[in-house]
Every structure is written in structure tokens, then in C-alpha cells.
């Protein structure tokens, strides 16, 4: 086997790209001892190559046009650290079609265009590795694709967006409103200037799409994920949830049921004694339920240049080892052999079965509780917990209910009927409740 | 690539062996879809092949002499699920020397004889896989060897013996004495009739030996691990630790320091707000500290036939993929290239630097606290926390102290001096304190 350095062509010199350079340099000795050869960034491209950076670019050939790295330069593997759909997609496809393995952290690209990209990798017989696309440095993809390869994976749930988790943790610990916690997160660099992708749940849905595919052996199906964010979570809901013994977390959830597969990302009440409830701040966690292993969990830093670079470099080590071996010896991109990847029926939310949290603001009148509980009883919805808060200073009262496990369709009907009650105010809060 | 089934020769039909048969059958479809071929146990051996078992042996050729499976039978891979040193070692070596890959769950064998076994595997260019040897179904070895391959791993700590964790959890939750909790564990099948290996920390030390080797790139060095069990933990210590904000857990710990490597397995106080403190019962957890990724953690079931079989089957999938490829494409057994594995200086306990817990039973006399604190002050040991318990019903009082972070040699000196004080009773409890 050659002991010449593995030549890495790096697309993008942002946080992740710089992290890759730094980690490869800092840990050069360890990495070389593991791989049997050095792993070195030889070429890099960036939109603005002359911007000041935290790492030195000495010894790296800066290439103006990224397509030259992807398609022409004398590199053994291409790392795509640009993000976004274009030109990342064209560059990744160009590299794969030239027979160059690709390592990417780009969850949006894979969630939306992954099927085409994985096909291109398969056609060329080269690897595309993407551990860094989900949960930063936590080896969640390796755990699912390889570590649990003996299992039928029944469900997974993850706190996979650090921005949401940071904001919800701040709201919980400091009683902050969403907007204030978001502003703090932006000031600290945990949220972007335009936070939409994070706080609306889209980033978590991208990651969930990837996790579900490799767990269940289905094509990437982002358009079938039900997506909600955290913008509707109020400090009041967090307080009431706590009083009922729950924390509110933004989860990506994928579950197999007899009726089909559930794919959803949304704010969720989880019992406070579960480990999910205790993973706070910008930490990420992924829980996996396998039919042989039972439940296992992984947690750690889900973002940050070096944590993400840790995953990129682990992928580079895998690629370095596999280089020159026949594709039949590689781990399949989607964990299952391409010919064995199967479309699965994804349930619409109305068919999802879960417990629900409902908070209603009501005028402080007699008969309120009776009217609400009557509607629930008529629809055969049991009440697992109920909390009525006395009005303060002549204001309205609030009633919060945790329901039994029911099809969401029936809960929707209950909410619609409750909304018609004369004493019910406009703001009704509702969130799903899960007991992972 | 052949699509003929991968033929597995199974040595041992105990809990793990039966689990492997069951998991391979139950998940045959999922596994075949992942690997591209079926994985089937074709041959098996057992001390008593006619004993009643929970799985059917239909379709499996039962071979009286296990060496025939290891060295002769027409199998593609050998699973060693016998345990213990002999004949497991001879069988594993026979298989490797015949060029057959081996999957084993045998931590004692690897910790004690692993260097010879890995050499034999290297000489034959075949894989020996051992994910099941540590932490059951949790893919901890894969996380260290591959998932964190971009890191310099600075430290790891794990709850890696389910028996100890169950007993300590029972003692903590029910106030039971060690002997009573052990008896319960034995009744429930969580502890063996002879519990020595578990409760004296030897099993955890075996696993720690393996984890430290693959984390630091050093040969297996079981004889350099400092080993203590949980038999000296009392309900009183657990109560006092709780009052001070700590839980007592049995940990395997490996750390790099400038002076050398620490390898130790012992009961440890950990702050109650850490995730380590919250992993209870028979669950296992492994924390890893990498210089790029920061801290990540994994947890799940550390024992049980199906959880362990989950790891064995994951290894079988890895072996099936690698079969026929050159050894240079395999993950090195000890994570680092054999030529890069280096002896490291392992520190004696006296040189280990940590915080300590000390509990002293004293006659209820004036000047007690002053005498104790004077000794600590003379030795430049700060007190992080102190708890004096009033004597109950004319009995002796107790004083518990958490020290600053100091070399253990100095703490030993303090304990020796305290022991000489006239009012100090015989039972002095001491445990290390860690803040992972």
C-alpha cells in the first residue's frame, strides 16, 4: 500500500473547512499512526481566498475555481464544506463522476438531492461519506449504519439542532421569551442572522431525513417529513410542562409502525427523568431503538468547527482505508445495498398516534372544565394529567391537559371543538408528547 | 461478489451464542439487505450439545470438537462465544492461523492474551473483531477506533460493568448494604454465583484495558491497570456522598497526562448533575474526550444475550464486507497500525492526581475537626467540602471530606497521619472523586 500522503482537496474555507485543516494538522501524528499514511490538504478553494482566517494556508494550493479541485486537480479525495445546494451539488457530482470519493457535511444537499448523489457515487464505485452532516462530531451515522447493522431499527429520536436546544434551554432556565433567547443565541453565534432554517425545524428535518434513510433502508424523503419549529413555544408552556413533569425539546423522530413510517420534526414534551430531557444547551443527542440492542443513546457537541471537522476527518480515514478496494467492500451509502433500498409508506400526521399536550386560555367562568372534559370524553380521549391555573389579577385562567395516546386526527377534532367553546380565548397551544 | 450465504461457525451455545443465532434469524431480511448476502450459522459446538436451549438448532451442524470448527470446517468466519482463557485462546489462534476471521466477545481473553492474538491475526491478514467485548451492544469500540479517528483521545471513563452499577444503584435507591444488593442481583441473574470478577473490578479492568489500547495506541496492558471493586462501598458512604452532591459509580478510567497514562478501575464519586451519575441499573456508558470533538458519550444495555449478539452480528457484517479484501483496507485491530502501537508509561496510583473523598469515624470529642484539618493543611491539601454528622444515640460521629486535586501519594500520607489520631476509629473510607 502506498505510504504517500492522502491528498485532500477542500472546497470551502469557512468554519468547517478551517476546522478540517486545523484538526488534520494538530493530530497529524495520531492520524498517520492510524491510517498508515499522512492525510494532508493539498488544494483548497473559497469564495474569498484572501479573507483573514484562523488557520494558516501555508502549503495549500489555493485554486480560484472550485470545479478545478473537484474535476481536475491531483487530489485523492474531495471535501465539500461549502454548504447549500449550488454549486455544492455540481461540485460533488463532478468529483464523483471523476471517480473521486467525497466527504461532505452538507445535510441540506443530501436531504434534498441525496438520491441522485448516491446514485452517482454508486455508478463510479467510490465512497461518499457524510458523518458530519448529522450531530457534528457524534458518530451517529456510523452507529446506525454499522454499529447497529444486526438490528431492525424500530425508532430513533434526536435533539439534532443545537440552536433550538440552546434557545429552549434558555427559555426553560431563565424564563426568557423565544425572541429574547433567540437574540442571545445570535449574539453568541449559536444562531444565524436569518435563523429560519434552525428555528422552523428545517435543519432538523434535513438531518432526520438522512437518519431515517439509513435506519430504515428507504430513499431520502425530505418532502415527506412533517416539520414544525419552536417559534410557538412560550415560556408559559415551558412552565406548565415542567409543573406536569416534562421538558420541551425539539426532536427529530422516525418510527416504524404497522401502518407505516413516521417522519417528523417538532417541539415535543418529554418526561423530565429521561436522558433526552437532560441534554441541554447546544448539545445534541441521538437515541436509537433496535430490536436486538434495545435503546442506545449518543450525545455530544453537535456543531462547531472542530467537532464537525472531527467527523469529516473520521470520514477521511475511512475513505483512505477503502481507497483502491472494490466498492463491494464499502459500507453502502444508505446502509443498505442500493438494490435493497425500498420506498416505505410515510404516514400523514393525522394518522400518527401519540399523546398530546393542550393548553387553553379561558375566561374564568363556571363549567369550563366540564365543557372541555366532555368534548374529550365524547371523542374517547382519556386525560393523563390536567393542570388548571388560577387567573392572576382578574386575567384569564389556563387549562392544560396531557391526553392518552390517540390518533392525531382525533386530537385535531377535539381541538376544533374546544376552539368553538364560547369562553375559550384565541391562543391554544398544542404539542406532541413522547416517552422515549 | 458472491451472494452465497456467509457461513458462520459458532463456538459456544450459551447466552451469547444463542443470542447470535436468534438475532441472525430474526433480522435475516434486514441483515441480507445490508450485506448483500445472507449471514447464517452453519456449524456450532458446545460443551453439552444436548442441553435444552431457547433457540432451535435446526439447520446447524453440531460439531463435537470445537477445534474442528476453528480449523477444519467449511466456514467463512468463526464466532468465539465460549469465554474464559482456555480453550478459547487455542481455538481463536487456530482459526486465525487458518486464515479465518474471528469475532469474539471475550474481554478476559483479549485483555490478557490480546497482543499475541492480534499478532496472529495480522500475520494471517484476517480480521479479529471484538465490539461485543466491551459494553454489550453499545458500539463503543467502533466509536473510538473509527468515529473519533481524527482525534487525539485524551481520556475515557465508563460504567462498563452492569453488575457493579446495578448493585450501587440498589444501594443508593434502597439504602441496601452491599451484601443484600449483591444477593438481589444474583437472584435476578445480574450477578454470577461467584461474583468476584464483577464486584472486585476485574471485569471492568479487562474492558478498560481494551478501550485504553484502542484509544491511545498502546499494547494491551492489563497488568498495569489499578483495580479496585465495590465491596468497600457502604450505604453510609453513599448517603454522605449524596449529601455532598455526588453519586458513587464504579468507573473504568484511562487518561493521558504529561507524566504518563492513568489506567484504573474503581468506585468513584461523580457529581450528581453529570450524565455519568444518571446512568443507573444495568446500563453501561462510555464517555470519550477527544481534542477535536470534545466530550461525547454513549449509553445503553451493556449485557444480555441479544444486546451482546447485536454487537457480534455488527462485527459479522463488517467481516462479511471486508472478506476477500486486502488487510491494508481493514481497520487495524488496535485502531493504530501495528507498527505504530507504542508502549506508554503507565503511572502508579501514587502518582495519579485527583480529588479524594475521605470518611472517618471519630469519638465525639472536642478538637476532632481541628486535628484533621490541621493534618490536611500541613500537607497543603485544601478542603472542597466537609460534612460532619452528629453522633446518633451516643455512638461515634463521622467526618467526611472532599479534597482538592492532589497527587495520591500526598493523600496517602494524610490518611496515614489521620489514622494515628487517638480518637479515630478503625473504619476509614476513601474513594477517588472525578468530574467528567
Tab-separated table of N, CA and C in Angstrom, chain A residues 23 26-27 30 34 137 301 306-307 310, chain B residues 143-144 147-157 215-216 254 256 287-297 436:
chain	number	residue	atom	x	y	z
A	23	UNK	N	-7.594	20.387	12.432
A	23	UNK	CA	-7.585	19.057	13.057
A	23	UNK	C	-6.579	18.141	12.362
A	26	UNK	N	-3.166	19.418	13.705
A	26	UNK	CA	-2.935	19.188	15.141
A	26	UNK	C	-2.730	17.708	15.436
A	27	UNK	N	-3.515	16.869	14.769
A	27	UNK	CA	-3.489	15.442	15.080
A	27	UNK	C	-2.788	14.630	13.992
A	30	UNK	N	-1.238	11.297	15.264
A	30	UNK	CA	-2.238	10.274	15.598
A	30	UNK	C	-2.877	9.706	14.331
A	34	UNK	N	-2.782	5.937	12.704
A	34	UNK	CA	-3.983	5.110	12.477
A	34	UNK	C	-4.057	4.630	11.030
A	137	UNK	N	-19.786	16.068	15.712
A	137	UNK	CA	-18.762	15.068	15.928
A	137	UNK	C	-19.258	13.749	16.500
A	301	UNK	N	-21.218	17.348	21.360
A	301	UNK	CA	-21.372	18.627	20.695
A	301	UNK	C	-21.829	18.422	19.267
A	306	UNK	N	-14.432	22.438	15.081
A	306	UNK	CA	-13.587	21.291	15.362
A	306	UNK	C	-14.401	20.022	15.573
A	307	UNK	N	-15.580	20.134	16.180
A	307	UNK	CA	-16.411	18.948	16.377
A	307	UNK	C	-16.866	18.413	15.023
A	310	UNK	N	-13.996	16.893	13.262
A	310	UNK	CA	-13.702	15.563	13.803
A	310	UNK	C	-14.406	14.486	12.983
B	143	UNK	N	-16.864	3.498	17.879
B	143	UNK	CA	-16.790	4.948	18.086
B	143	UNK	C	-15.351	5.387	18.317
B	144	UNK	N	-14.608	4.633	19.116
B	144	UNK	CA	-13.223	5.022	19.413
B	144	UNK	C	-12.324	4.771	18.203
B	147	UNK	N	-14.950	6.288	14.736
B	147	UNK	CA	-15.695	7.540	14.855
B	147	UNK	C	-14.836	8.703	15.321
B	148	UNK	N	-13.875	8.432	16.203
B	148	UNK	CA	-13.008	9.502	16.704
B	148	UNK	C	-11.601	9.417	16.118
B	149	UNK	N	-11.486	8.803	14.936
B	149	UNK	CA	-10.155	8.580	14.353
B	149	UNK	C	-9.424	9.880	14.065
B	150	UNK	N	-10.131	11.002	14.000
B	150	UNK	CA	-9.482	12.286	13.749
B	150	UNK	C	-8.971	12.960	15.011
B	151	UNK	N	-9.219	12.335	16.158
B	151	UNK	CA	-8.881	12.960	17.432
B	151	UNK	C	-7.641	12.368	18.073
B	152	UNK	N	-7.009	13.171	18.871
B	152	UNK	CA	-6.159	12.642	19.916
B	152	UNK	C	-7.093	12.420	21.099
B	153	UNK	N	-7.257	11.172	21.510
B	153	UNK	CA	-8.187	10.892	22.607
B	153	UNK	C	-7.450	11.137	23.912
B	154	UNK	N	-7.996	12.046	24.700
B	154	UNK	CA	-7.310	12.495	25.912
B	154	UNK	C	-7.690	11.667	27.121
B	155	UNK	N	-8.937	11.217	27.153
B	155	UNK	CA	-9.411	10.496	28.333
B	155	UNK	C	-10.668	9.721	27.975
B	156	UNK	N	-10.925	8.677	28.722
B	156	UNK	CA	-12.207	7.996	28.630
B	156	UNK	C	-12.581	7.508	30.010
B	157	UNK	N	-13.862	7.418	30.233
B	157	UNK	CA	-14.361	6.920	31.511
B	157	UNK	C	-15.647	6.179	31.224
B	215	UNK	N	-7.756	3.484	22.275
B	215	UNK	CA	-7.826	4.950	22.370
B	215	UNK	C	-6.439	5.579	22.253
B	216	UNK	N	-5.449	4.940	22.872
B	216	UNK	CA	-4.125	5.568	22.960
B	216	UNK	C	-3.095	4.929	22.026
B	254	UNK	N	-9.305	5.880	31.843
B	254	UNK	CA	-7.994	5.955	31.176
B	254	UNK	C	-7.773	7.416	30.808
B	256	UNK	N	-4.683	10.421	29.587
B	256	UNK	CA	-3.318	10.828	29.290
B	256	UNK	C	-2.979	12.021	30.161
B	287	UNK	N	-17.812	7.485	28.217
B	287	UNK	CA	-17.531	8.876	27.847
B	287	UNK	C	-16.156	8.946	27.205
B	288	UNK	N	-16.060	9.739	26.161
B	288	UNK	CA	-14.801	9.883	25.448
B	288	UNK	C	-14.464	11.362	25.333
B	289	UNK	N	-13.210	11.692	25.609
B	289	UNK	CA	-12.776	13.077	25.492
B	289	UNK	C	-11.740	13.154	24.383
B	290	UNK	N	-12.107	13.797	23.268
B	290	UNK	CA	-11.178	13.942	22.154
B	290	UNK	C	-10.792	15.401	21.999
B	291	UNK	N	-9.602	15.666	21.489
B	291	UNK	CA	-9.169	17.064	21.431
B	291	UNK	C	-9.867	17.851	20.331
B	292	UNK	N	-10.534	17.179	19.405
B	292	UNK	CA	-11.324	17.909	18.403
B	292	UNK	C	-12.814	17.874	18.753
B	293	UNK	N	-13.308	16.718	19.117
B	293	UNK	CA	-14.753	16.543	19.278
B	293	UNK	C	-15.244	17.028	20.636
B	294	UNK	N	-14.327	17.218	21.596
B	294	UNK	CA	-14.771	17.496	22.962
B	294	UNK	C	-15.243	16.208	23.602
B	295	UNK	N	-16.261	16.310	24.452
B	295	UNK	CA	-16.736	15.094	25.126
B	295	UNK	C	-17.956	14.513	24.416
B	296	UNK	N	-17.890	13.224	24.131
B	296	UNK	CA	-19.102	12.559	23.660
B	296	UNK	C	-19.369	11.374	24.563
B	297	UNK	N	-20.614	10.950	24.584
B	297	UNK	CA	-20.992	9.836	25.440
B	297	UNK	C	-21.871	8.860	24.701
B	436	UNK	N	-15.813	14.152	35.361
B	436	UNK	CA	-16.022	14.017	33.917
B	436	UNK	C	-17.329	14.669	33.501
